Amino acid sequence: AAHASRAALEAAGVPPESLWMIVNASGTNEQAIPDGGPLLQAALGLGGSGIRSVSVHATCLSFLVGLEMASSALERADCPPGAHVLVCSSEITSRHVDPCDSHTATLFGDGAAACVLRRAGWREGSRLHAARVETYGEGAALTQARGGGTNLPQHSPEDHHAPNPASDYAANHFEMDGAGALRLVLQHGRGFMERLWPGLSRSLGSITWAVPHQASGLALEAILDALGWPAERAIRTIDTLGNCVAASIPLTLHEGIASGKIRRGDKCVLFGTGAGLSFGGIVLTY
């Protein structure tokens, strides 16, 4: 997280100590307490700075939620002129998947990405046009890691010095019903996209690039087909990076920019799904 953040700050020409806010937007936590915001602040050498540092956790949609949160903060009346916000997503998913499960062990990847935001001037074209999240809790059990919380603590509820037999190996590793999750995505996906930006359920229209969460190759192809979007206008990184959870969308956005595909002034849709099951999307002009 700190490495990606430093690279983003250097690329933006922003000294770390001048940040107004730090948002850790990750699906896998370094530890239970404190949240990753203060840990990232300290790793950047800013532990005595007082810079507000917080976390948002929406699994694979954490970056989108963090981006929306940062954008809203920059629009506030008390936001100082020239303020910068750092949003970082960092994932070490290899610590949470079962290496014996061929469905998940070969799908997920480790990675980190960060961006620096500021409020665009009225002469600049960059804008966040729309943001939306919808959640369908009926799919909560389709993608989950049941252990680690109050439901399945590591210690026995009756004897805190004894291990909890229910908090076993399976409970503390990621479980996924991929087929069930994809069915729910296809059931609600077109309606969600239409509510995010009218017309998106049928075509990309005036949007130049799609930057999707890289859930899996099969899921990506199925969603693009259902929406009628041409595959050549979607940035794809699943084949090289795997599913990097919350870091997936910003890593894919970076690939689009670094490759020269996404250019200043291009309108993009960033979208994906997260455990829960939640849909998230942002339409912006880069």
mmCIF file of C-alpha atoms in Angstrom:
data_model
loop_
_atom_site.group_PDB
_atom_site.id
_atom_site.type_symbol
_atom_site.label_atom_id
_atom_site.label_comp_id
_atom_site.label_asym_id
_atom_site.label_seq_id
_atom_site.Cartn_x
_atom_site.Cartn_y
_atom_site.Cartn_z
ATOM 1 C CA ALA A 1 0.000 0.000 0.000
ATOM 2 C CA ALA A 2 2.737 2.445 0.921
ATOM 3 C CA HIS A 3 4.740 1.629 -2.230
ATOM 4 C CA ALA A 4 1.744 2.227 -4.510
ATOM 5 C CA SER A 5 0.849 5.403 -2.601
ATOM 6 C CA ARG A 6 4.353 6.829 -2.927
ATOM 7 C CA ALA A 7 4.351 6.090 -6.655
ATOM 8 C CA ALA A 8 0.985 7.849 -7.076
ATOM 9 C CA LEU A 9 2.104 10.882 -5.067
ATOM 10 C CA GLU A 10 5.322 11.144 -7.070
ATOM 11 C CA ALA A 11 3.438 10.896 -10.380
ATOM 12 C CA ALA A 12 1.045 13.626 -9.212
ATOM 13 C CA GLY A 13 3.841 15.835 -7.919
ATOM 14 C CA VAL A 14 2.215 16.011 -4.489
ATOM 15 C CA PRO A 15 4.366 15.907 -1.313
ATOM 16 C CA PRO A 16 2.927 13.350 1.147
ATOM 17 C CA GLU A 17 2.824 15.871 3.988
ATOM 18 C CA SER A 18 0.521 18.156 1.961
ATOM 19 C CA LEU A 19 -2.306 15.593 1.767
ATOM 20 C CA TRP A 20 -5.665 16.610 3.201
ATOM 21 C CA MET A 21 -7.028 13.074 3.587
ATOM 22 C CA ILE A 22 -5.940 9.445 3.188
ATOM 23 C CA VAL A 23 -8.488 6.757 2.314
ATOM 24 C CA ASN A 24 -7.521 3.113 2.624
ATOM 25 C CA ALA A 25 -9.985 1.282 0.370
ATOM 26 C CA SER A 26 -9.124 -2.399 0.683
ATOM 27 C CA GLY A 27 -11.003 -5.651 0.990
ATOM 28 C CA THR A 28 -8.338 -7.531 2.967
ATOM 29 C CA ASN A 29 -7.169 -5.965 6.221
ATOM 30 C CA GLU A 30 -3.631 -5.950 7.583
ATOM 31 C CA GLN A 31 -5.024 -6.442 11.090
ATOM 32 C CA ALA A 32 -8.323 -6.117 12.946
ATOM 33 C CA ILE A 33 -7.552 -2.911 14.873
ATOM 34 C CA PRO A 34 -6.653 -0.211 13.998
ATOM 35 C CA ASP A 35 -8.072 0.043 10.518
ATOM 36 C CA GLY A 36 -5.735 0.394 7.571
ATOM 37 C CA GLY A 37 -5.977 4.176 7.338
ATOM 38 C CA PRO A 38 -3.685 4.958 10.303
ATOM 39 C CA LEU A 39 -1.381 2.076 9.337
ATOM 40 C CA LEU A 40 -0.954 3.490 5.826
ATOM 41 C CA GLN A 41 -0.423 6.992 7.214
ATOM 42 C CA ALA A 42 2.336 5.695 9.503
ATOM 43 C CA ALA A 43 3.945 3.678 6.688
ATOM 44 C CA LEU A 44 4.162 6.875 4.630
ATOM 45 C CA GLY A 45 6.095 8.547 7.448
ATOM 46 C CA LEU A 46 3.142 10.753 8.355
ATOM 47 C CA GLY A 47 2.368 9.296 11.773
ATOM 48 C CA GLY A 48 2.665 12.656 13.508
ATOM 49 C CA SER A 49 0.935 14.708 10.808
ATOM 50 C CA GLY A 50 -2.664 14.667 12.021
ATOM 51 C CA ILE A 51 -3.868 14.047 8.433
ATOM 52 C CA ARG A 52 -7.286 12.399 8.571
ATOM 53 C CA SER A 53 -6.807 8.747 7.619
ATOM 54 C CA VAL A 54 -9.739 6.363 7.354
ATOM 55 C CA SER A 55 -10.782 3.088 5.757
ATOM 56 C CA VAL A 56 -13.714 1.953 3.678
ATOM 57 C CA HIS A 57 -14.369 -1.759 3.300
ATOM 58 C CA ALA A 58 -16.767 -2.865 0.569
ATOM 59 C CA THR A 59 -14.767 -5.911 -0.595
ATOM 60 C CA CYS A 60 -14.181 -5.674 -4.366
ATOM 61 C CA LEU A 61 -15.998 -2.321 -4.564
ATOM 62 C CA SER A 62 -13.872 -0.602 -1.901
ATOM 63 C CA PHE A 63 -11.989 1.546 -4.426
ATOM 64 C CA LEU A 64 -15.195 2.807 -6.034
ATOM 65 C CA VAL A 65 -16.695 3.641 -2.634
ATOM 66 C CA GLY A 66 -13.450 5.326 -1.595
ATOM 67 C CA LEU A 67 -13.389 7.319 -4.837
ATOM 68 C CA GLU A 68 -16.958 8.505 -4.272
ATOM 69 C CA MET A 69 -16.158 9.373 -0.640
ATOM 70 C CA ALA A 70 -13.088 11.376 -1.668
ATOM 71 C CA SER A 71 -15.005 13.201 -4.400
ATOM 72 C CA SER A 72 -17.768 14.154 -1.980
ATOM 73 C CA ALA A 73 -15.226 15.404 0.573
ATOM 74 C CA LEU A 74 -13.518 17.583 -2.044
ATOM 75 C CA GLU A 75 -16.883 19.178 -2.863
ATOM 76 C CA ARG A 76 -17.534 20.237 0.735
ATOM 77 C CA ALA A 77 -17.602 23.933 1.578
ATOM 78 C CA ASP A 78 -14.906 23.499 4.236
ATOM 79 C CA CYS A 79 -12.497 21.743 1.883
ATOM 80 C CA PRO A 80 -9.376 23.927 1.637
ATOM 81 C CA PRO A 81 -8.318 25.217 -1.788
ATOM 82 C CA GLY A 82 -5.914 22.892 -3.583
ATOM 83 C CA ALA A 83 -6.644 19.973 -1.246
ATOM 84 C CA HIS A 84 -5.454 16.508 -2.301
ATOM 85 C CA VAL A 85 -6.868 13.139 -1.262
ATOM 86 C CA LEU A 86 -5.005 9.840 -1.538
ATOM 87 C CA VAL A 87 -7.100 6.724 -2.224
ATOM 88 C CA CYS A 88 -5.260 3.405 -2.023
ATOM 89 C CA SER A 89 -6.367 -0.211 -2.462
ATOM 90 C CA SER A 90 -3.957 -2.955 -1.415
ATOM 91 C CA GLU A 91 -4.700 -6.684 -1.390
ATOM 92 C CA ILE A 92 -2.784 -9.797 -0.352
ATOM 93 C CA THR A 93 -5.483 -12.297 -1.240
ATOM 94 C CA SER A 94 -3.048 -15.215 -1.230
ATOM 95 C CA ARG A 95 -3.237 -15.132 2.577
ATOM 96 C CA HIS A 96 -6.977 -15.817 2.530
ATOM 97 C CA VAL A 97 -7.603 -18.373 -0.229
ATOM 98 C CA ASP A 98 -7.390 -22.124 0.176
ATOM 99 C CA PRO A 99 -4.393 -23.291 -1.906
ATOM 100 C CA CYS A 100 -6.119 -26.642 -2.359
ATOM 101 C CA ASP A 101 -9.199 -25.041 -3.950
ATOM 102 C CA SER A 102 -8.443 -24.859 -7.665
ATOM 103 C CA HIS A 103 -11.435 -22.565 -8.266
ATOM 104 C CA THR A 104 -10.096 -19.747 -6.080
ATOM 105 C CA ALA A 105 -6.349 -20.366 -5.698
ATOM 106 C CA THR A 106 -5.743 -19.899 -9.429
ATOM 107 C CA LEU A 107 -8.114 -16.944 -9.772
ATOM 108 C CA PHE A 108 -6.994 -14.366 -7.216
ATOM 109 C CA GLY A 109 -3.890 -12.189 -7.292
ATOM 110 C CA ASP A 110 -2.031 -9.829 -5.003
ATOM 111 C CA GLY A 111 -1.654 -6.165 -5.930
ATOM 112 C CA ALA A 112 -1.933 -2.531 -4.909
ATOM 113 C CA ALA A 113 -2.887 0.689 -6.681
ATOM 114 C CA ALA A 114 -3.395 4.278 -5.589
ATOM 115 C CA CYS A 115 -4.536 7.592 -6.988
ATOM 116 C CA VAL A 116 -4.375 11.227 -5.914
ATOM 117 C CA LEU A 117 -7.473 13.379 -6.361
ATOM 118 C CA ARG A 118 -8.068 17.103 -6.313
ATOM 119 C CA ARG A 119 -10.998 19.275 -7.280
ATOM 120 C CA ALA A 120 -10.852 20.068 -11.007
ATOM 121 C CA GLY A 121 -10.930 23.683 -12.117
ATOM 122 C CA TRP A 122 -13.863 24.959 -14.149
ATOM 123 C CA ARG A 123 -11.747 25.017 -17.302
ATOM 124 C CA GLU A 124 -10.682 21.393 -16.865
ATOM 125 C CA GLY A 125 -12.737 18.566 -18.310
ATOM 126 C CA SER A 126 -12.299 16.003 -15.543
ATOM 127 C CA ARG A 127 -15.551 15.201 -13.771
ATOM 128 C CA LEU A 128 -17.250 12.506 -11.719
ATOM 129 C CA HIS A 129 -20.649 12.405 -13.421
ATOM 130 C CA ALA A 130 -22.460 9.627 -11.575
ATOM 131 C CA ALA A 131 -21.912 7.064 -8.824
ATOM 132 C CA ARG A 132 -24.215 4.292 -7.658
ATOM 133 C CA VAL A 133 -24.194 1.221 -5.395
ATOM 134 C CA GLU A 134 -26.956 -1.366 -5.030
ATOM 135 C CA THR A 135 -26.902 -4.313 -2.618
ATOM 136 C CA TYR A 136 -28.814 -7.592 -2.756
ATOM 137 C CA GLY A 137 -28.244 -9.325 0.573
ATOM 138 C CA GLU A 138 -29.847 -12.500 -0.707
ATOM 139 C CA GLY A 139 -26.417 -13.235 -2.167
ATOM 140 C CA ALA A 140 -24.442 -12.723 1.043
ATOM 141 C CA ALA A 141 -23.514 -16.401 1.376
ATOM 142 C CA LEU A 142 -22.323 -16.741 -2.224
ATOM 143 C CA THR A 143 -18.907 -15.201 -1.524
ATOM 144 C CA GLN A 144 -17.705 -15.193 2.059
ATOM 145 C CA ALA A 145 -15.021 -15.811 4.657
ATOM 146 C CA ARG A 146 -17.043 -16.702 7.735
ATOM 147 C CA GLY A 147 -14.337 -16.594 10.384
ATOM 148 C CA GLY A 148 -12.524 -13.730 12.060
ATOM 149 C CA GLY A 149 -15.545 -11.822 13.360
ATOM 150 C CA THR A 150 -17.953 -11.996 16.271
ATOM 151 C CA ASN A 151 -19.943 -14.770 14.597
ATOM 152 C CA LEU A 152 -17.032 -17.242 14.683
ATOM 153 C CA PRO A 153 -14.365 -15.911 17.081
ATOM 154 C CA GLN A 154 -11.104 -17.810 17.368
ATOM 155 C CA HIS A 155 -11.685 -18.464 21.064
ATOM 156 C CA SER A 156 -14.546 -20.460 22.558
ATOM 157 C CA PRO A 157 -17.521 -18.315 23.659
ATOM 158 C CA GLU A 158 -17.631 -20.332 26.902
ATOM 159 C CA ASP A 159 -13.880 -20.342 27.602
ATOM 160 C CA HIS A 160 -11.795 -17.533 26.148
ATOM 161 C CA HIS A 161 -8.612 -19.528 26.816
ATOM 162 C CA ALA A 162 -9.776 -22.414 24.624
ATOM 163 C CA PRO A 163 -9.936 -22.469 20.810
ATOM 164 C CA ASN A 164 -13.331 -22.361 19.115
ATOM 165 C CA PRO A 165 -13.852 -25.671 17.264
ATOM 166 C CA ALA A 166 -16.315 -23.963 14.905
ATOM 167 C CA SER A 167 -13.604 -21.534 13.744
ATOM 168 C CA ASP A 168 -11.913 -24.192 11.655
ATOM 169 C CA TYR A 169 -9.816 -24.126 8.459
ATOM 170 C CA ALA A 170 -12.805 -23.782 6.142
ATOM 171 C CA ALA A 171 -14.349 -20.948 8.166
ATOM 172 C CA ASN A 172 -11.160 -18.901 7.937
ATOM 173 C CA HIS A 173 -10.641 -19.194 4.184
ATOM 174 C CA PHE A 174 -12.529 -17.651 1.303
ATOM 175 C CA GLU A 175 -15.505 -19.614 -0.052
ATOM 176 C CA MET A 176 -17.271 -18.858 -3.327
ATOM 177 C CA ASP A 177 -20.239 -20.160 -5.270
ATOM 178 C CA GLY A 178 -19.126 -18.705 -8.588
ATOM 179 C CA ALA A 179 -22.051 -19.997 -10.614
ATOM 180 C CA GLY A 180 -24.588 -18.684 -8.101
ATOM 181 C CA ALA A 181 -22.926 -15.273 -7.952
ATOM 182 C CA LEU A 182 -22.856 -15.010 -11.744
ATOM 183 C CA ARG A 183 -26.568 -15.862 -11.953
ATOM 184 C CA LEU A 184 -27.384 -13.041 -9.529
ATOM 185 C CA VAL A 185 -25.130 -10.639 -11.414
ATOM 186 C CA LEU A 186 -26.851 -11.401 -14.706
ATOM 187 C CA GLN A 187 -30.266 -11.131 -13.036
ATOM 188 C CA HIS A 188 -29.704 -7.591 -11.721
ATOM 189 C CA GLY A 189 -26.791 -6.291 -13.799
ATOM 190 C CA ARG A 190 -28.620 -4.687 -16.734
ATOM 191 C CA GLY A 191 -31.073 -2.863 -14.481
ATOM 192 C CA PHE A 192 -28.262 -1.558 -12.313
ATOM 193 C CA MET A 193 -26.303 -0.224 -15.292
ATOM 194 C CA GLU A 194 -29.403 1.523 -16.646
ATOM 195 C CA ARG A 195 -29.984 3.207 -13.276
ATOM 196 C CA LEU A 196 -26.328 4.233 -13.100
ATOM 197 C CA TRP A 197 -26.344 5.881 -16.550
ATOM 198 C CA PRO A 198 -29.357 5.720 -18.894
ATOM 199 C CA GLY A 199 -28.613 3.660 -21.987
ATOM 200 C CA LEU A 200 -25.795 1.582 -20.485
ATOM 201 C CA SER A 201 -27.991 -1.519 -20.348
ATOM 202 C CA ARG A 202 -27.894 -1.594 -24.171
ATOM 203 C CA SER A 203 -24.633 0.030 -25.266
ATOM 204 C CA LEU A 204 -21.700 2.149 -24.095
ATOM 205 C CA GLY A 205 -23.015 5.089 -26.106
ATOM 206 C CA SER A 206 -20.801 8.136 -25.573
ATOM 207 C CA ILE A 207 -18.595 6.323 -23.058
ATOM 208 C CA THR A 208 -15.200 5.549 -24.563
ATOM 209 C CA TRP A 209 -13.888 2.897 -22.189
ATOM 210 C CA ALA A 210 -15.253 0.335 -19.744
ATOM 211 C CA VAL A 211 -13.014 -0.385 -16.745
ATOM 212 C CA PRO A 212 -14.503 -3.476 -15.081
ATOM 213 C CA HIS A 213 -13.653 -5.326 -11.926
ATOM 214 C CA GLN A 214 -11.819 -8.436 -13.096
ATOM 215 C CA ALA A 215 -13.951 -11.018 -11.266
ATOM 216 C CA SER A 216 -13.072 -13.816 -13.694
ATOM 217 C CA GLY A 217 -12.647 -14.260 -17.421
ATOM 218 C CA LEU A 218 -15.985 -16.054 -17.712
ATOM 219 C CA ALA A 219 -17.854 -13.442 -15.673
ATOM 220 C CA LEU A 220 -16.309 -10.575 -17.627
ATOM 221 C CA GLU A 221 -17.291 -12.066 -20.980
ATOM 222 C CA ALA A 222 -20.803 -12.905 -19.781
ATOM 223 C CA ILE A 223 -21.433 -9.367 -18.478
ATOM 224 C CA LEU A 224 -20.134 -7.658 -21.615
ATOM 225 C CA ASP A 225 -22.264 -9.962 -23.757
ATOM 226 C CA ALA A 226 -25.396 -9.328 -21.657
ATOM 227 C CA LEU A 227 -24.906 -5.556 -21.939
ATOM 228 C CA GLY A 228 -24.080 -5.633 -25.640
ATOM 229 C CA TRP A 229 -20.737 -3.881 -25.096
ATOM 230 C CA PRO A 230 -17.857 -4.588 -27.525
ATOM 231 C CA ALA A 231 -15.017 -6.442 -25.813
ATOM 232 C CA GLU A 232 -12.414 -4.212 -27.475
ATOM 233 C CA ARG A 233 -13.707 -1.213 -25.478
ATOM 234 C CA ALA A 234 -13.225 -2.942 -22.121
ATOM 235 C CA ILE A 235 -9.814 -2.889 -20.444
ATOM 236 C CA ARG A 236 -8.853 -6.453 -19.457
ATOM 237 C CA THR A 237 -6.209 -7.492 -16.917
ATOM 238 C CA ILE A 238 -7.621 -10.782 -15.575
ATOM 239 C CA ASP A 239 -5.207 -12.797 -17.730
ATOM 240 C CA THR A 240 -2.092 -11.166 -16.269
ATOM 241 C CA LEU A 241 -3.084 -9.958 -12.790
ATOM 242 C CA GLY A 242 -5.985 -12.192 -11.769
ATOM 243 C CA ASN A 243 -8.750 -10.943 -9.488
ATOM 244 C CA CYS A 244 -7.066 -8.456 -7.130
ATOM 245 C CA VAL A 245 -10.261 -7.692 -5.166
ATOM 246 C CA ALA A 246 -10.509 -3.914 -4.485
ATOM 247 C CA ALA A 247 -7.215 -3.248 -6.279
ATOM 248 C CA SER A 248 -8.625 -4.797 -9.461
ATOM 249 C CA ILE A 249 -10.417 -1.694 -10.785
ATOM 250 C CA PRO A 250 -7.630 0.851 -10.103
ATOM 251 C CA LEU A 251 -4.996 -1.543 -11.496
ATOM 252 C CA THR A 252 -7.105 -1.960 -14.634
ATOM 253 C CA LEU A 253 -7.588 1.804 -14.868
ATOM 254 C CA HIS A 254 -3.814 2.267 -14.577
ATOM 255 C CA GLU A 255 -3.243 -0.300 -17.319
ATOM 256 C CA GLY A 256 -5.636 1.581 -19.593
ATOM 257 C CA ILE A 257 -3.836 4.876 -18.953
ATOM 258 C CA ALA A 258 -0.291 3.468 -19.102
ATOM 259 C CA SER A 259 -1.012 1.653 -22.373
ATOM 260 C CA GLY A 260 -2.206 4.881 -23.976
ATOM 261 C CA LYS A 261 -5.756 3.645 -24.490
ATOM 262 C CA ILE A 262 -7.388 5.943 -21.935
ATOM 263 C CA ARG A 263 -6.534 9.589 -22.570
ATOM 264 C CA ARG A 264 -7.459 12.871 -20.936
ATOM 265 C CA GLY A 265 -11.012 13.803 -21.840
ATOM 266 C CA ASP A 266 -12.178 10.203 -22.301
ATOM 267 C CA LYS A 267 -15.414 9.275 -20.558
ATOM 268 C CA CYS A 268 -15.105 5.962 -18.692
ATOM 269 C CA VAL A 269 -17.362 3.707 -16.678
ATOM 270 C CA LEU A 270 -15.755 1.944 -13.726
ATOM 271 C CA PHE A 271 -17.941 -0.894 -12.473
ATOM 272 C CA GLY A 272 -18.035 -4.220 -10.713
ATOM 273 C CA THR A 273 -19.568 -6.392 -8.055
ATOM 274 C CA GLY A 274 -18.572 -7.186 -4.501
ATOM 275 C CA ALA A 275 -19.441 -9.790 -1.913
ATOM 276 C CA GLY A 276 -22.814 -9.136 -0.409
ATOM 277 C CA LEU A 277 -23.877 -9.134 -3.274
ATOM 278 C CA SER A 278 -23.336 -5.510 -4.284
ATOM 279 C CA PHE A 279 -23.109 -3.687 -7.607
ATOM 280 C CA GLY A 280 -21.086 -0.501 -7.947
ATOM 281 C CA GLY A 281 -20.341 1.907 -10.758
ATOM 282 C CA ILE A 282 -18.872 5.336 -11.456
ATOM 283 C CA VAL A 283 -19.030 7.335 -14.683
ATOM 284 C CA LEU A 284 -16.221 9.872 -14.967
ATOM 285 C CA THR A 285 -14.248 11.906 -17.445
ATOM 286 C CA TYR A 286 -10.539 11.264 -17.002
#
